[in-house]
Coordinates of C-alpha atoms and ligand atoms in Angstrom, one line a residue:
X129 CA -16.0 16.7 -15.0
X130 CA -15.4 13.6 -13.0
X131 CA -15.4 13.2 -9.2
X132 CA -11.9 13.8 -8.0
X133 CA -11.1 11.1 -5.4
X134 CA -9.3 13.1 -2.7
X135 CA -6.8 10.7 -1.1
X136 CA -5.3 13.5 1.1
X137 CA -8.7 14.2 2.7
X138 CA -9.7 10.5 3.1
X139 CA -6.3 9.6 4.5
X140 CA -6.6 12.5 7.0
X141 CA -10.0 11.3 8.1
X142 CA -8.6 7.8 8.6
X143 CA -5.7 9.1 10.6
X144 CA -8.1 11.2 12.8
X145 CA -10.2 8.1 13.5
X146 CA -7.1 6.1 14.4
X147 CA -5.8 8.9 16.7
X148 CA -9.0 8.6 18.7
X149 CA -8.7 4.8 18.8
X150 CA -5.1 5.0 20.0
X151 CA -6.0 7.5 22.7
X152 CA -8.8 5.1 23.9
X153 CA -6.4 2.2 23.9
X154 CA -3.8 4.2 25.9
X155 CA -6.5 5.1 28.4
X156 CA -7.0 1.3 28.9
X157 CA -3.2 0.9 29.4
X158 CA -2.4 -0.4 25.9
X159 CA 0.3 1.4 23.9
X160 CA 1.3 0.6 20.4
X161 CA 4.9 0.4 19.1
X162 CA 6.1 0.0 15.5
X163 CA 9.7 -1.0 14.8
X164 CA 11.0 0.5 11.5
X165 CA 14.2 -0.9 10.0
X166 CA 16.1 0.7 7.1
X167 CA 19.2 -0.9 5.7
X168 CA 21.5 1.5 3.8
X169 CA 20.6 5.1 3.0
X170 CA 18.7 5.2 -0.2
X171 CA 17.3 8.7 -0.3
X172 CA 13.8 7.7 -1.5
X173 CA 13.6 5.1 1.3
X174 CA 14.7 7.6 3.9
X175 CA 11.8 9.9 2.8
X176 CA 9.3 7.1 3.1
X177 CA 10.7 5.9 6.5
X178 CA 10.6 9.5 7.9
X179 CA 7.0 9.9 6.7
X180 CA 6.0 6.7 8.5
X181 CA 7.7 7.8 11.7
X182 CA 6.0 11.2 11.5
X183 CA 2.6 9.5 11.0
X184 CA 3.2 7.3 14.1
X185 CA 4.0 10.4 16.2
X186 CA 0.9 12.2 14.9
X187 CA -1.4 9.3 15.8
X188 CA 0.2 8.5 19.1
X189 CA 2.0 5.3 18.1
X190 CA 5.5 4.9 19.4
X191 CA 8.2 4.1 16.8
X192 CA 11.6 2.5 17.2
X193 CA 14.0 3.4 14.4
X194 CA 16.8 1.1 13.2
X195 CA 19.1 2.7 10.6
X196 CA 21.5 -0.1 9.7
X197 CA 24.5 0.4 7.4
X198 CA 24.5 -0.8 3.8
X199 CA 26.9 -3.7 4.6
X200 CA 24.7 -5.2 7.3
X201 CA 24.7 -9.0 6.8
X202 CA 21.5 -11.0 6.3
X203 CA 22.3 -12.8 9.5
X204 CA 22.5 -9.5 11.4
X205 CA 19.2 -8.4 10.0
X206 CA 17.5 -11.7 10.7
X207 CA 18.9 -11.6 14.3
X208 CA 17.4 -8.1 14.9
X209 CA 14.0 -9.3 13.5
X210 CA 14.2 -12.3 15.8
X211 CA 14.7 -10.0 18.8
X212 CA 11.8 -7.7 17.8
X213 CA 9.6 -10.8 17.2
X214 CA 10.2 -11.7 20.8
X215 CA 9.7 -8.3 22.3
X216 CA 6.3 -8.0 24.0
X217 CA 6.4 -4.2 23.7
X218 CA 6.8 -4.2 19.9
X219 CA 3.5 -4.7 18.0
X220 CA 4.6 -4.1 14.4
X221 CA 7.8 -4.7 12.4
X222 CA 8.5 -3.0 9.1
X223 CA 11.6 -3.5 7.0
X224 CA 11.7 -0.8 4.3
X225 CA 12.2 -2.3 0.8
X226 CA 14.2 -2.7 -1.2
X227 CA 17.0 -4.1 0.9
X228 CA 20.6 -4.2 -0.5
X229 CA 21.2 -6.9 -3.1
X230 CA 23.3 -9.2 -0.9
X231 CA 20.2 -9.7 1.4
X232 CA 17.4 -12.1 0.3
X233 CA 14.2 -10.1 0.5
X234 CA 12.0 -13.2 0.7
X235 CA 13.9 -14.5 3.7
X236 CA 13.5 -11.2 5.5
X237 CA 9.8 -11.0 4.8
X238 CA 9.3 -14.6 6.0
X239 CA 11.3 -14.0 9.2
X240 CA 8.8 -11.4 10.5
X241 CA 6.2 -12.9 12.9
X242 CA 2.9 -12.8 10.9
X243 CA 1.3 -11.3 14.0
X244 CA 3.6 -8.3 13.6
X245 CA 3.6 -8.2 9.8
X246 CA 2.0 -4.7 9.4
X247 CA 3.1 -4.5 5.7
X248 CA 1.1 -7.6 5.0
X249 CA 3.9 -9.1 2.9
X250 CA 4.4 -12.4 4.8
X251 CA 3.3 -15.5 2.8
X252 CA 0.9 -16.2 5.7
X253 CA -0.7 -12.8 5.4
X254 CA -1.1 -13.2 1.6
X255 CA -2.6 -16.7 2.2
X256 CA -5.2 -15.5 4.7
X257 CA -6.2 -12.7 2.3
X258 CA -6.6 -15.3 -0.4
X259 CA -8.9 -17.5 1.6
X260 CA -10.8 -14.7 3.3
X261 CA -9.5 -15.1 6.8
X262 CA -8.3 -12.3 9.1
X263 CA -4.8 -11.1 8.6
X264 CA -2.8 -8.1 7.6
X265 CA -3.4 -6.7 4.1
X266 CA -0.9 -4.9 2.0
X267 CA -1.3 -1.2 2.6
X268 CA -1.6 0.3 -0.9
X269 CA -4.4 -2.0 -2.2
X270 CA -6.2 -1.8 1.2
X271 CA -6.0 2.0 0.9
X272 CA -7.6 1.8 -2.6
X273 CA -10.6 -0.2 -1.2
X274 CA -11.0 2.6 1.4
X275 CA -10.8 5.3 -1.3
X276 CA -13.6 3.5 -3.3
X277 CA -15.8 2.8 -0.3
X278 CA -15.5 6.3 1.2
X279 CA -16.2 7.9 -2.1
X280 CA -19.5 6.0 -2.4
X281 CA -18.3 3.8 -5.3
X282 CA -19.9 0.4 -5.3
X283 CA -17.6 -2.6 -6.1
X284 CA -20.0 -5.5 -6.0
X285 CA -21.0 -6.8 -9.4
X286 CA -18.6 -4.3 -11.2
X287 CA -16.1 -5.3 -13.9
X288 CA -12.8 -4.6 -12.2
X289 CA -9.5 -4.6 -14.2
X290 CA -6.2 -4.4 -12.4
X291 CA -3.1 -3.7 -14.6
X292 CA 0.0 -5.1 -12.9
X293 CA 0.6 -8.3 -11.0
X294 CA 3.2 -7.4 -8.3
X295 CA 3.0 -9.1 -4.9
X296 CA 2.6 -5.7 -3.2
X297 CA -0.1 -4.1 -5.3
X298 CA -1.6 -6.0 -8.3
X299 CA -2.2 -9.5 -6.8
X300 CA -3.5 -8.3 -3.4
X301 CA -5.6 -5.7 -5.2
X302 CA -7.3 -8.4 -7.3
X303 CA -8.0 -10.5 -4.2
X304 CA -9.5 -7.5 -2.3
X305 CA -11.7 -6.5 -5.2
X306 CA -12.9 -10.1 -5.4
X307 CA -13.5 -10.1 -1.7
X308 CA -15.8 -7.1 -2.3
X309 CA -17.7 -9.1 -5.0
X310 CA -16.2 -7.5 -8.0
X311 CA -15.6 -9.4 -11.3
X312 CA -11.9 -9.2 -11.5
X313 CA -9.4 -9.4 -14.4
X314 CA -5.6 -9.0 -13.9
X315 CA -3.8 -7.6 -17.0
X316 CA 0.0 -7.4 -17.3
X317 CA 2.9 -6.9 -19.7
X318 CA 2.0 -10.1 -21.6
X319 CA -1.7 -9.4 -22.0
X320 CA -2.7 -9.4 -25.6
X321 CA -4.8 -6.4 -26.7
X322 CA -4.6 -4.5 -23.4
X323 CA -7.0 -1.8 -24.6
X324 CA -9.7 -4.3 -25.3
X325 CA -9.4 -5.7 -21.8
X326 CA -9.2 -2.3 -20.0
X327 CA -12.1 -0.9 -22.0
X328 CA -14.4 -3.5 -20.2
X329 CA -13.5 -2.0 -16.8
X330 CA -16.1 -0.2 -14.6
X331 CA -13.2 0.2 -12.1
X332 CA -9.7 0.3 -13.6
X333 CA -6.7 0.1 -11.2
X334 CA -3.5 1.0 -12.9
X335 CA -0.1 -0.1 -11.5
X336 CA 2.1 -0.5 -14.5
X337 CA 5.0 1.8 -13.5
X338 CA 5.1 3.7 -16.8
X339 CA 4.5 7.5 -16.7
X340 CA 1.2 8.6 -18.4
X341 CA 0.9 5.3 -20.3
X342 CA -2.9 5.0 -19.9
X343 CA -4.7 7.4 -22.2
X344 CA -8.4 7.7 -22.9
X345 CA -8.2 4.9 -25.5
X346 CA -7.8 2.4 -22.6
X347 CA -10.8 3.7 -20.7
X348 CA -14.5 3.1 -21.0
X349 CA -16.7 6.2 -20.8
X350 CA -17.9 6.6 -17.2
X351 CA -15.3 4.3 -15.7
X352 CA -13.6 4.9 -12.2
X353 CA -9.8 5.2 -12.7
X354 CA -7.4 4.6 -9.8
X355 CA -3.8 5.5 -10.5
X356 CA -1.1 3.8 -8.4
X357 CA 1.9 5.2 -10.3
X358 CA 4.1 8.0 -9.1
X359 CA 6.9 9.4 -11.3
X360 CA 8.7 12.7 -11.9
X361 CA 8.4 14.1 -15.4
X362 CA 11.0 16.1 -17.4
X363 CA 9.9 19.3 -15.6
X364 CA 10.4 17.6 -12.2
X365 CA 6.6 17.5 -11.7
X366 CA 4.9 14.4 -10.2
X367 CA 2.7 12.4 -12.5
X368 CA 1.1 8.9 -12.5
X369 CA 0.7 5.9 -14.8
X370 CA -2.5 7.6 -16.1
X371 CA -2.5 10.6 -18.5
X372 CA -4.8 12.5 -16.1
X373 CA -5.6 15.4 -18.4
X374 CA -6.5 13.1 -21.3
X375 CA -8.5 10.6 -19.2
X376 CA -10.3 12.8 -16.6
X377 CA -12.9 14.1 -19.1
X378 CA -14.1 10.6 -20.0
X379 CA -14.3 9.0 -16.6
X380 CA -16.8 9.3 -13.7
X381 CA -14.2 9.4 -11.0
X382 CA -10.4 9.5 -10.9
X383 CA -7.5 9.7 -8.4
X384 CA -5.0 12.6 -8.9
X385 CA -1.2 12.2 -8.6
X386 CA -0.1 13.5 -6.1
X387 CA -3.0 13.4 -3.5
X388 CA -4.7 10.2 -4.6
X389 CA -3.5 6.7 -3.7
X390 CA -0.1 7.9 -2.3
X391 CA -1.3 9.3 1.1
X392 CA -3.5 6.2 1.7
X393 CA -0.6 3.8 2.0
X394 CA 0.7 5.3 5.2
X395 CA -2.8 5.7 6.6
X396 CA -3.4 2.0 6.1
X397 CA 0.0 1.2 7.7
X398 CA -1.2 3.1 10.7
X399 CA -4.5 1.1 10.6
X400 CA -2.5 -2.1 10.5
X401 CA -0.4 -1.0 13.5
X402 CA -3.6 -0.3 15.5
X403 CA -4.9 -3.8 14.5
X404 CA -1.5 -5.3 15.6
X405 CA -2.1 -4.1 19.1
X406 CA -5.2 -6.2 19.4
X407 CA -3.3 -9.3 18.0
X408 CA -0.4 -9.0 20.3
X409 CA -2.2 -8.4 23.5
Ligands
GUN3 N1 9.0 0.0 -0.3 C1 8.1 0.6 -1.1 N2 6.9 0.5 -0.6 C2 7.0 -0.2 0.6 C3 6.0 -0.6 1.6 O1 4.8 -0.4 1.4 N3 6.6 -1.2 2.6 C4 7.9 -1.5 2.7 N4 8.3 -2.1 3.8 N5 8.8 -1.1 1.9 C5 8.3 -0.5 0.8

């Protein structure tokens, strides 16, 4: 059977390390504060936002919570971001996505000071990642690199295939694997003969957004399989983009859903918040 990559355990280790760092910073007189903004009351977003605030409390990071009504205008939201950009006591700013349709998401992302962009979504953060300079990195792909490293999986020289090209996961994932000296291919919905491409992968990162789409026909024997998807099936059970029971017997390591990639996103957000304290001193 494959190595099961335990994201719950690894994210807990990271949070414990961060808790110690935050305590040390506090002892020096530096406190860290994250502003979390949610517009509207999408139930899934509320769950994510609450989990982020809970993680802050656990680690010792202060959080400011802004729950704005659905009909908040873009100008009002931009004005709040401007205020938070100017506040010396706020280190990180996070606007939970998606925002309501009447608000231009790109304009919101761009308005956040790159020094406080703990989500790593600002074009400047994406640019610094691309050219290998310091900056915030999108949390889910950064978490996947941690999962691989902390599970003793070498990336350098490996054939890495990422399925999915979103700005939040696929593209930064490809850049990070490249930074770690992987040989990287990005596959997507227009890729011809997807199976032929994914079968080359030593490390396969799946972010397609389709429940259980990836079966063993897509996977090389002995590959490492990372599943970014999270869905609820007919029986209300969580599952990923990978058909776990079918793929697990043929791979060398795999992330489960839940308990794989999911918990890493918040751990890396907390990591970015701690980094933001150094940037905003
Ligand atoms: N919506 C879904 N994932 C994320 C995330 O990582 N950050 C923000 N801000 N919104 C999200």
